[in-house]
Amino acid sequence: MTAVPFDIRPSMGADLSDPGFGIYVHWPFCAAKCPYCDFNSHVRHQPVDQPRFVQAFLKEMATMRRLTGSRSVTSIFMGGGTPSLMAPETVDAILNGIARHWHVPDGIEITMEANPSSVEADRFRGYRAAGVNRVSLGVQALNDRDLKFLGRLHDVADALKAIRLARDIFPRMSFDLIYARPNQTVEDWDRELKEAVSYAVDHLSLYQLTIEEGTPFYGLHKAGKLVVPDGEQSAVLYEATQEITEREGMPAYEVSNHARPGSESRHNLTYWRYGDYVGIGPGAHGRLTTGGAKIATATERRPEGWLELVEAEGHGMVDQELLEREAQADELLLMGLRLKEGIDLVRWQALSGRDPDPDREQFLIEHGFIERLGNSRLRCTPAGMLILDAVVADLAC
Ligand SMILES: C[S@@+](CC[C@H](N)C(=O)[O-])C[C@H]1O[C@@H](n2cnc3c(N)ncnc32)[C@H](O)[C@@H]1O
Ligand code: SF4
């Protein structure tokens, strides 16, 4: 096991005690459905009525604003699906709508996900003019054979063109790669990742391929026609990922996310630090404090069903659950242990009304899976990150 030394970097998203307040907007359409993806994304063969969606986004924002009250936003994220299929006017209208409903200070992080195949310079410039200052590109692989296997519509040349454009137009840029692909050796990944780091600006998301139920890959995997690296091989790939990125100055600050110090995704930090965020659009989730209580919101997933609901009722929420303090403590643990900075134990104790079970904690510490940082923080070690779900389950009991 490689011991990756990690420090809490004070530059990370400013104040550790302030989880921030984010706005997430979901664009649920893609040009094609990737065979591994279980995100709420849909392919439509007719043009999408973007002005109608804009009106619905604005209506749902008004409802969410009533729930949150007046607040200052720390980040905005447009995810999908493929938000880069939106016209710049659509993005502009969404961002203006957010600024009419909440306080949006100048210079906050405004991210948009983009697919290399749907990138055009004019549209990128239009997004930038609308206020987007960070783009997250779904590159996924840097060889054409694997891009094809992943069902992507772009090739490496498209990806490099999109990276170049993003670097020219946006102050901040990240891209995603998926590793632990069938037959991928650690040498292959080592080469590809080093090449990726050479193109990176300040942030990289590196995900292990997961076989999600209900996807075409799931069926193939079950039938034995798609074999992915086993646990041991995945661990080797994960450790190589940590070593290379650490050496190259882009260490992990979360299980799958790497940044130059100070360039962590402010928006995602809000999720992992268990802050409040509003979720707008089909299938968006939110966590809001309203009337002193924390609630979980979820909207209708089907885009047209969501539109109709919003038009009739002013929002597409199909679920609003009051989160009891114990449930909040569990969520805080689940999200926070993904971060290298770990969790604020005092906050967790205040929510759960107890200390971590001393025997379980001692066991996890002795086996090198977690560690205490002074009296007030607890985090996973690199070894613990490899078995994160088990660690969370153990501490949550
Ligand atoms: C919701 S997608 C949006 C990005 C954009 N639509 C794209 O694919 O280029 C966000 C990221 O999740 C990752 N992802 C989605 N499904 C995955 C899976 N089954 N295993 C690993 N990573 C996955 C991909 O890297 C993708 O870029
Ligand atoms: S383009 Fe992105 S969101 Fe759409 S299906 Fe592929 S991975 Fe999922």
Short mmCIF file of C-alpha atoms and ligand atoms in Angstrom, two decimals:
data_model
loop_
_atom_site.label_atom_id
_atom_site.label_comp_id
_atom_site.label_asym_id
_atom_site.label_seq_id
_atom_site.Cartn_x
_atom_site.Cartn_y
_atom_site.Cartn_z
CA MET A 1 0.00 0.00 0.00
CA THR A 2 1.44 3.37 -0.95
CA ALA A 3 1.27 5.92 1.81
CA VAL A 4 0.35 9.18 0.18
CA PRO A 5 1.04 11.89 2.71
CA PHE A 6 -1.78 14.34 2.80
CA ASP A 7 -2.18 17.68 4.36
CA ILE A 8 -5.19 19.84 4.74
CA ARG A 9 -4.49 22.74 2.49
CA PRO A 10 -5.95 25.93 3.88
CA SER A 11 -6.53 27.19 0.34
CA MET A 12 -9.27 24.61 -0.18
CA GLY A 13 -12.49 26.48 -0.82
CA ALA A 14 -11.69 29.17 1.70
CA ASP A 15 -13.08 28.49 5.16
CA LEU A 16 -13.42 24.82 6.19
CA SER A 17 -16.31 25.72 8.45
CA ASP A 18 -18.28 27.29 5.59
CA PRO A 19 -19.75 24.66 3.28
CA GLY A 20 -21.23 27.30 0.96
CA PHE A 21 -24.54 27.49 -0.88
CA GLY A 22 -24.68 26.16 -4.44
CA ILE A 23 -27.19 26.14 -7.27
CA TYR A 24 -27.30 23.08 -9.54
CA VAL A 25 -29.18 23.17 -12.86
CA HIS A 26 -29.72 19.90 -14.75
CA TRP A 27 -29.89 19.76 -18.56
CA PRO A 28 -31.22 16.26 -19.25
CA PHE A 29 -30.39 15.73 -22.93
CA CYS A 30 -27.50 14.08 -24.77
CA ALA A 31 -26.74 13.50 -28.44
CA ALA A 32 -26.35 9.77 -27.70
CA LYS A 33 -26.58 7.61 -24.61
CA CYS A 34 -23.26 6.16 -23.47
CA PRO A 35 -23.52 2.45 -22.59
CA TYR A 36 -22.07 2.86 -19.08
CA CYS A 37 -24.09 5.92 -18.01
CA ASP A 38 -27.05 5.90 -15.62
CA PHE A 39 -27.31 9.66 -15.22
CA ASN A 40 -30.67 11.24 -16.00
CA SER A 41 -29.91 11.85 -19.67
CA HIS A 42 -32.18 11.34 -22.66
CA VAL A 43 -31.83 11.40 -26.42
CA ARG A 44 -34.47 13.29 -28.44
CA HIS A 45 -34.74 13.10 -32.20
CA GLN A 46 -36.73 16.33 -32.42
CA PRO A 47 -35.20 19.67 -31.43
CA VAL A 48 -35.70 20.44 -27.74
CA ASP A 49 -37.88 23.49 -27.07
CA GLN A 50 -35.24 25.44 -25.15
CA PRO A 51 -37.34 28.61 -24.53
CA ARG A 52 -40.01 26.42 -22.91
CA PHE A 53 -37.36 24.84 -20.65
CA VAL A 54 -36.02 28.28 -19.75
CA GLN A 55 -39.49 29.38 -18.61
CA ALA A 56 -39.81 26.23 -16.52
CA PHE A 57 -36.34 26.66 -14.97
CA LEU A 58 -37.28 30.23 -13.99
CA LYS A 59 -40.58 29.08 -12.49
CA GLU A 60 -38.92 26.35 -10.46
CA MET A 61 -36.27 28.82 -9.27
CA ALA A 62 -39.03 31.05 -7.88
CA THR A 63 -40.40 28.13 -5.85
CA MET A 64 -36.94 27.20 -4.57
CA ARG A 65 -36.27 30.82 -3.66
CA ARG A 66 -39.38 30.78 -1.45
CA LEU A 67 -37.97 27.71 0.32
CA THR A 68 -34.42 29.01 0.83
CA GLY A 69 -35.20 32.66 1.51
CA SER A 70 -32.66 35.26 0.52
CA ARG A 71 -29.15 33.80 0.38
CA SER A 72 -25.79 34.52 -1.14
CA VAL A 73 -24.66 31.95 -3.70
CA THR A 74 -21.11 30.56 -3.60
CA SER A 75 -21.22 28.50 -6.83
CA ILE A 76 -23.40 27.56 -9.79
CA PHE A 77 -23.09 24.29 -11.70
CA MET A 78 -24.82 23.34 -14.96
CA GLY A 79 -24.63 19.58 -15.30
CA GLY A 80 -26.26 16.86 -17.29
CA GLY A 81 -26.77 15.28 -19.60
CA THR A 82 -24.92 17.52 -21.94
CA PRO A 83 -25.37 21.20 -21.03
CA SER A 84 -23.15 22.19 -23.96
CA LEU A 85 -26.12 21.32 -26.19
CA MET A 86 -27.83 24.43 -24.77
CA ALA A 87 -27.78 27.61 -26.80
CA PRO A 88 -25.74 30.38 -25.15
CA GLU A 89 -29.03 32.37 -24.87
CA THR A 90 -30.47 29.56 -22.75
CA VAL A 91 -27.45 29.61 -20.44
CA ASP A 92 -27.63 33.40 -20.25
CA ALA A 93 -31.32 33.31 -19.30
CA ILE A 94 -30.69 30.67 -16.60
CA LEU A 95 -27.81 32.64 -15.05
CA ASN A 96 -29.82 35.88 -15.13
CA GLY A 97 -32.72 34.07 -13.47
CA ILE A 98 -30.48 32.82 -10.66
CA ALA A 99 -29.14 36.35 -10.13
CA ARG A 100 -32.72 37.69 -9.88
CA HIS A 101 -33.63 35.18 -7.18
CA TRP A 102 -30.50 35.04 -5.03
CA HIS A 103 -27.50 37.26 -4.38
CA VAL A 104 -24.74 36.24 -6.80
CA PRO A 105 -21.46 37.95 -5.86
CA ASP A 106 -19.07 38.82 -8.69
CA GLY A 107 -16.50 36.21 -9.54
CA ILE A 108 -18.12 33.14 -7.96
CA GLU A 109 -17.41 29.80 -9.65
CA ILE A 110 -19.86 29.13 -12.51
CA THR A 111 -19.21 25.74 -14.10
CA MET A 112 -20.71 24.06 -17.11
CA GLU A 113 -20.21 20.46 -18.23
CA ALA A 114 -19.42 20.05 -21.92
CA ASN A 115 -18.91 17.12 -24.28
CA PRO A 116 -15.98 17.40 -26.70
CA SER A 117 -18.26 16.43 -29.59
CA SER A 118 -20.68 19.27 -28.94
CA VAL A 119 -18.10 21.98 -28.56
CA GLU A 120 -17.96 24.83 -31.00
CA ALA A 121 -15.81 27.89 -30.49
CA ASP A 122 -18.73 30.27 -30.99
CA ARG A 123 -20.87 28.53 -28.41
CA PHE A 124 -17.96 28.44 -25.92
CA ARG A 125 -17.48 32.18 -26.39
CA GLY A 126 -21.22 32.66 -25.90
CA TYR A 127 -21.17 30.70 -22.62
CA ARG A 128 -18.22 32.75 -21.44
CA ALA A 129 -20.06 35.98 -22.29
CA ALA A 130 -23.07 34.69 -20.35
CA GLY A 131 -20.87 34.36 -17.24
CA VAL A 132 -19.56 30.77 -17.26
CA ASN A 133 -15.99 30.86 -15.91
CA ARG A 134 -15.18 27.17 -15.57
CA VAL A 135 -15.80 24.27 -17.91
CA SER A 136 -15.69 20.55 -17.18
CA LEU A 137 -15.09 18.46 -20.30
CA GLY A 138 -16.06 14.80 -20.61
CA VAL A 139 -12.89 13.57 -22.33
CA GLN A 140 -13.08 10.03 -20.82
CA ALA A 141 -10.08 8.51 -22.64
CA LEU A 142 -7.08 9.58 -24.69
CA ASN A 143 -7.11 6.71 -27.18
CA ASP A 144 -9.60 6.20 -29.98
CA ARG A 145 -10.13 2.50 -29.36
CA ASP A 146 -11.34 3.07 -25.80
CA LEU A 147 -13.43 6.11 -26.77
CA LYS A 148 -15.20 3.86 -29.24
CA PHE A 149 -15.65 1.14 -26.63
CA LEU A 150 -17.16 3.78 -24.28
CA GLY A 151 -19.62 4.71 -27.00
CA ARG A 152 -18.39 8.26 -27.27
CA LEU A 153 -19.12 10.44 -30.27
CA HIS A 154 -15.73 12.17 -30.17
CA ASP A 155 -12.22 11.01 -30.93
CA VAL A 156 -8.92 12.07 -29.39
CA ALA A 157 -8.45 14.86 -31.95
CA ASP A 158 -11.86 16.34 -30.97
CA ALA A 159 -10.96 16.06 -27.29
CA LEU A 160 -7.66 17.88 -27.76
CA LYS A 161 -9.35 20.58 -29.79
CA ALA A 162 -11.97 21.04 -27.06
CA ILE A 163 -9.27 21.19 -24.36
CA ARG A 164 -7.36 23.83 -26.32
CA LEU A 165 -10.50 25.90 -26.83
CA ALA A 166 -11.53 25.62 -23.20
CA ARG A 167 -8.04 26.67 -22.09
CA ASP A 168 -8.18 29.72 -24.37
CA ILE A 169 -11.67 30.85 -23.44
CA PHE A 170 -12.26 30.00 -19.76
CA PRO A 171 -10.18 31.03 -16.75
CA ARG A 172 -10.62 27.56 -15.23
CA MET A 173 -11.01 24.16 -16.81
CA SER A 174 -11.29 20.54 -15.74
CA PHE A 175 -11.73 17.32 -17.65
CA ASP A 176 -12.97 13.84 -16.80
CA LEU A 177 -11.33 10.53 -17.59
CA ILE A 178 -12.71 7.07 -16.92
CA TYR A 179 -10.15 4.39 -16.05
CA ALA A 180 -10.17 0.74 -14.94
CA ARG A 181 -11.42 -0.14 -18.42
CA PRO A 182 -11.35 -3.74 -19.65
CA ASN A 183 -7.78 -4.95 -20.25
CA GLN A 184 -6.28 -1.63 -19.17
CA THR A 185 -2.83 -2.28 -17.70
CA VAL A 186 -1.21 -0.02 -15.16
CA GLU A 187 1.43 0.84 -17.80
CA ASP A 188 -1.29 1.94 -20.26
CA TRP A 189 -2.94 4.08 -17.60
CA ASP A 190 0.35 5.51 -16.43
CA ARG A 191 1.10 6.77 -19.96
CA GLU A 192 -2.40 8.10 -20.55
CA LEU A 193 -2.62 9.85 -17.21
CA LYS A 194 0.76 11.54 -17.63
CA GLU A 195 -0.38 12.79 -21.02
CA ALA A 196 -3.65 14.02 -19.45
CA VAL A 197 -1.82 15.87 -16.70
CA SER A 198 0.25 17.64 -19.35
CA TYR A 199 -2.99 19.06 -20.84
CA ALA A 200 -4.61 19.85 -17.49
CA VAL A 201 -4.94 23.38 -16.20
CA ASP A 202 -6.02 23.22 -12.59
CA HIS A 203 -8.38 20.27 -12.08
CA LEU A 204 -8.97 16.66 -13.19
CA SER A 205 -11.75 14.18 -12.36
CA LEU A 206 -10.56 10.58 -12.64
CA TYR A 207 -13.35 8.01 -12.24
CA GLN A 208 -13.06 4.25 -12.12
CA LEU A 209 -15.49 2.66 -14.56
CA THR A 210 -18.51 1.49 -12.58
CA ILE A 211 -20.96 -0.99 -13.95
CA GLU A 212 -24.35 0.57 -13.24
CA GLU A 213 -27.51 -1.49 -13.10
CA GLY A 214 -29.84 -0.95 -16.05
CA THR A 215 -27.11 0.11 -18.49
CA PRO A 216 -26.03 -1.88 -21.57
CA PHE A 217 -22.64 -2.47 -19.86
CA TYR A 218 -24.48 -4.08 -16.95
CA GLY A 219 -26.08 -6.67 -19.23
CA LEU A 220 -22.78 -7.40 -20.98
CA HIS A 221 -20.96 -7.64 -17.67
CA LYS A 222 -23.55 -10.03 -16.24
CA ALA A 223 -23.28 -12.20 -19.33
CA GLY A 224 -19.48 -12.35 -18.90
CA LYS A 225 -18.91 -10.44 -22.14
CA LEU A 226 -17.40 -7.41 -20.46
CA VAL A 227 -14.73 -8.01 -17.86
CA VAL A 228 -13.46 -5.10 -15.79
CA PRO A 229 -10.40 -5.09 -13.52
CA ASP A 230 -11.03 -6.93 -10.25
CA GLY A 231 -10.69 -5.33 -6.81
CA GLU A 232 -6.97 -5.92 -6.57
CA GLN A 233 -6.21 -4.59 -10.06
CA SER A 234 -8.49 -1.57 -9.45
CA ALA A 235 -6.59 -0.82 -6.25
CA VAL A 236 -3.29 -0.90 -8.17
CA LEU A 237 -4.73 1.50 -10.76
CA TYR A 238 -6.10 3.75 -8.02
CA GLU A 239 -2.76 3.88 -6.25
CA ALA A 240 -0.92 4.65 -9.49
CA THR A 241 -3.43 7.48 -10.01
CA GLN A 242 -2.67 8.93 -6.60
CA GLU A 243 1.09 8.68 -7.07
CA ILE A 244 1.18 10.28 -10.51
CA THR A 245 -1.17 13.13 -9.72
CA GLU A 246 0.56 13.82 -6.42
CA ARG A 247 3.94 13.95 -8.15
CA GLU A 248 2.56 16.24 -10.86
CA GLY A 249 1.16 18.74 -8.35
CA MET A 250 -2.50 17.75 -8.74
CA PRO A 251 -3.18 15.65 -5.64
CA ALA A 252 -6.56 14.16 -4.87
CA TYR A 253 -8.71 16.29 -2.60
CA GLU A 254 -11.59 13.82 -2.94
CA VAL A 255 -11.76 10.15 -3.96
CA SER A 256 -11.88 10.93 -7.70
CA ASN A 257 -11.05 14.63 -7.89
CA HIS A 258 -7.65 16.21 -8.22
CA ALA A 259 -6.63 19.85 -8.25
CA ARG A 260 -3.76 22.19 -7.96
CA PRO A 261 -3.97 23.63 -4.44
CA GLY A 262 -6.62 26.35 -4.39
CA SER A 263 -8.35 25.13 -7.58
CA GLU A 264 -10.70 22.58 -6.03
CA SER A 265 -14.26 22.69 -7.34
CA ARG A 266 -16.04 25.06 -4.99
CA HIS A 267 -19.38 23.62 -6.01
CA ASN A 268 -18.51 20.01 -5.35
CA LEU A 269 -16.93 20.97 -2.04
CA THR A 270 -20.36 22.23 -1.00
CA TYR A 271 -21.81 18.75 -1.61
CA TRP A 272 -19.02 16.98 0.22
CA ARG A 273 -18.96 19.46 3.10
CA TYR A 274 -22.67 18.89 3.39
CA GLY A 275 -23.73 22.42 2.63
CA ASP A 276 -27.06 23.52 1.17
CA TYR A 277 -27.67 23.40 -2.56
CA VAL A 278 -30.70 23.98 -4.71
CA GLY A 279 -31.39 21.42 -7.46
CA ILE A 280 -33.29 22.73 -10.48
CA GLY A 281 -34.39 20.81 -13.56
CA PRO A 282 -35.47 17.23 -14.30
CA GLY A 283 -34.11 14.70 -11.83
CA ALA A 284 -32.16 17.29 -9.81
CA HIS A 285 -31.57 16.72 -6.11
CA GLY A 286 -31.22 19.41 -3.46
CA ARG A 287 -30.47 19.81 0.23
CA LEU A 288 -32.03 22.92 1.72
CA THR A 289 -32.43 24.50 5.08
CA THR A 290 -35.94 25.90 5.30
CA GLY A 291 -37.69 27.12 8.44
CA GLY A 292 -34.82 25.77 10.52
CA ALA A 293 -35.18 22.23 9.10
CA LYS A 294 -33.02 20.47 6.52
CA ILE A 295 -34.91 18.89 3.65
CA ALA A 296 -33.95 16.68 0.72
CA THR A 297 -35.64 17.54 -2.56
CA ALA A 298 -35.92 15.51 -5.75
CA THR A 299 -37.66 16.45 -8.97
CA GLU A 300 -39.42 14.38 -11.64
CA ARG A 301 -36.81 12.68 -13.82
CA ARG A 302 -38.66 12.56 -17.18
CA PRO A 303 -37.95 15.87 -18.95
CA GLU A 304 -41.43 16.27 -20.44
CA GLY A 305 -43.11 15.10 -17.22
CA TRP A 306 -41.05 17.63 -15.29
CA LEU A 307 -42.03 20.42 -17.73
CA GLU A 308 -45.72 19.66 -17.31
CA LEU A 309 -45.44 19.53 -13.53
CA VAL A 310 -43.61 22.84 -13.36
CA GLU A 311 -46.09 24.49 -15.72
CA ALA A 312 -49.01 23.25 -13.62
CA GLU A 313 -47.59 23.62 -10.10
CA GLY A 314 -44.61 25.96 -10.27
CA HIS A 315 -42.09 23.20 -9.50
CA GLY A 316 -41.24 19.65 -10.52
CA MET A 317 -40.58 18.31 -7.02
CA VAL A 318 -41.93 14.82 -6.47
CA ASP A 319 -40.17 14.28 -3.17
CA GLN A 320 -39.53 16.55 -0.21
CA GLU A 321 -38.19 14.67 2.76
CA LEU A 322 -37.51 16.14 6.17
CA LEU A 323 -34.07 14.94 7.24
CA GLU A 324 -33.92 14.03 10.92
CA ARG A 325 -30.68 14.88 12.69
CA GLU A 326 -29.46 11.26 12.64
CA ALA A 327 -30.05 11.08 8.87
CA GLN A 328 -28.12 14.34 8.45
CA ALA A 329 -25.26 12.90 10.51
CA ASP A 330 -25.14 9.84 8.23
CA GLU A 331 -25.13 12.01 5.11
CA LEU A 332 -22.42 14.26 6.51
CA LEU A 333 -20.26 11.18 7.16
CA LEU A 334 -20.97 9.66 3.75
CA MET A 335 -20.07 12.85 1.90
CA GLY A 336 -17.31 14.18 4.16
CA LEU A 337 -15.18 11.04 4.33
CA ARG A 338 -14.73 11.29 0.57
CA LEU A 339 -12.63 14.39 1.22
CA LYS A 340 -8.99 14.39 2.20
CA GLU A 341 -9.84 17.04 4.78
CA GLY A 342 -12.31 14.57 6.34
CA ILE A 343 -15.22 15.59 8.56
CA ASP A 344 -15.75 18.08 11.32
CA LEU A 345 -16.39 15.75 14.27
CA VAL A 346 -17.95 18.45 16.40
CA ARG A 347 -20.57 19.05 13.73
CA TRP A 348 -21.17 15.32 13.34
CA GLN A 349 -21.48 14.86 17.12
CA ALA A 350 -23.95 17.75 17.34
CA LEU A 351 -26.14 16.12 14.69
CA SER A 352 -25.89 12.50 15.82
CA GLY A 353 -25.96 13.30 19.55
CA ARG A 354 -23.12 10.84 20.23
CA ASP A 355 -19.43 10.10 19.79
CA PRO A 356 -18.21 7.55 17.24
CA ASP A 357 -18.36 4.06 18.74
CA PRO A 358 -14.96 3.85 20.53
CA ASP A 359 -14.34 0.17 19.67
CA ARG A 360 -15.13 0.59 16.00
CA GLU A 361 -13.09 3.77 15.78
CA GLN A 362 -10.12 2.13 17.50
CA PHE A 363 -10.36 -0.89 15.19
CA LEU A 364 -10.37 1.33 12.07
CA ILE A 365 -7.47 3.43 13.39
CA GLU A 366 -5.40 0.37 14.31
CA HIS A 367 -5.92 -1.11 10.85
CA GLY A 368 -4.82 2.15 9.25
CA PHE A 369 -8.16 3.04 7.64
CA ILE A 370 -8.96 6.29 9.47
CA GLU A 371 -7.11 8.86 11.51
CA ARG A 372 -7.92 11.72 13.85
CA LEU A 373 -6.59 15.19 13.16
CA GLY A 374 -6.49 16.81 16.57
CA ASN A 375 -9.74 16.52 18.49
CA SER A 376 -12.01 17.94 15.90
CA ARG A 377 -11.44 16.17 12.57
CA LEU A 378 -11.57 12.60 11.39
CA ARG A 379 -10.59 11.38 7.95
CA CYS A 380 -9.87 8.31 5.89
CA THR A 381 -6.28 7.34 5.19
CA PRO A 382 -5.40 6.39 1.58
CA ALA A 383 -5.98 2.74 2.56
CA GLY A 384 -9.38 3.68 4.00
CA MET A 385 -10.34 5.48 0.80
CA LEU A 386 -10.08 2.14 -1.01
CA ILE A 387 -12.77 0.65 1.24
CA LEU A 388 -14.70 3.86 1.85
CA ASP A 389 -18.18 2.32 1.82
CA ALA A 390 -17.21 -0.19 4.51
CA VAL A 391 -15.63 2.54 6.66
CA VAL A 392 -18.73 4.72 6.41
CA ALA A 393 -21.02 1.79 7.21
CA ASP A 394 -18.91 0.92 10.25
CA LEU A 395 -18.86 4.45 11.68
CA ALA A 396 -22.50 5.19 10.93
CA CYS A 397 -23.77 2.27 13.05
C1 LIG B 1 -22.95 13.22 -16.02
S1 LIG B 1 -21.50 13.01 -16.88
C2 LIG B 1 -21.64 14.56 -17.70
C3 LIG B 1 -20.53 14.91 -18.61
C4 LIG B 1 -20.81 14.88 -20.09
N1 LIG B 1 -22.13 14.55 -20.41
C5 LIG B 1 -19.92 13.86 -20.74
O1 LIG B 1 -20.20 12.68 -20.58
O2 LIG B 1 -19.00 14.27 -21.42
C6 LIG B 1 -20.24 13.26 -15.70
C7 LIG B 1 -19.11 12.28 -15.72
O3 LIG B 1 -19.45 11.09 -15.04
C8 LIG B 1 -18.55 10.07 -15.44
N2 LIG B 1 -19.31 8.82 -15.50
C9 LIG B 1 -20.58 8.64 -15.89
N3 LIG B 1 -20.94 7.33 -15.78
C10 LIG B 1 -19.85 6.69 -15.29
C11 LIG B 1 -19.57 5.31 -14.94
N4 LIG B 1 -20.49 4.36 -15.09
N5 LIG B 1 -18.35 5.01 -14.46
C12 LIG B 1 -17.42 5.97 -14.30
N6 LIG B 1 -17.62 7.26 -14.61
C13 LIG B 1 -18.81 7.62 -15.09
C14 LIG B 1 -17.97 10.50 -16.78
O4 LIG B 1 -16.60 10.72 -16.65
C15 LIG B 1 -18.70 11.80 -17.08
O5 LIG B 1 -17.87 12.72 -17.71
S1 SF4 B 2 -22.74 12.12 -22.72
FE1 SF4 B 2 -22.36 12.18 -20.48
S2 SF4 B 2 -24.38 12.33 -19.52
FE2 SF4 B 2 -24.70 11.80 -21.69
S3 SF4 B 2 -24.93 9.60 -21.68
FE3 SF4 B 2 -22.74 10.03 -22.03
S4 SF4 B 2 -21.75 10.10 -19.97
FE4 SF4 B 2 -23.99 10.18 -19.69
#
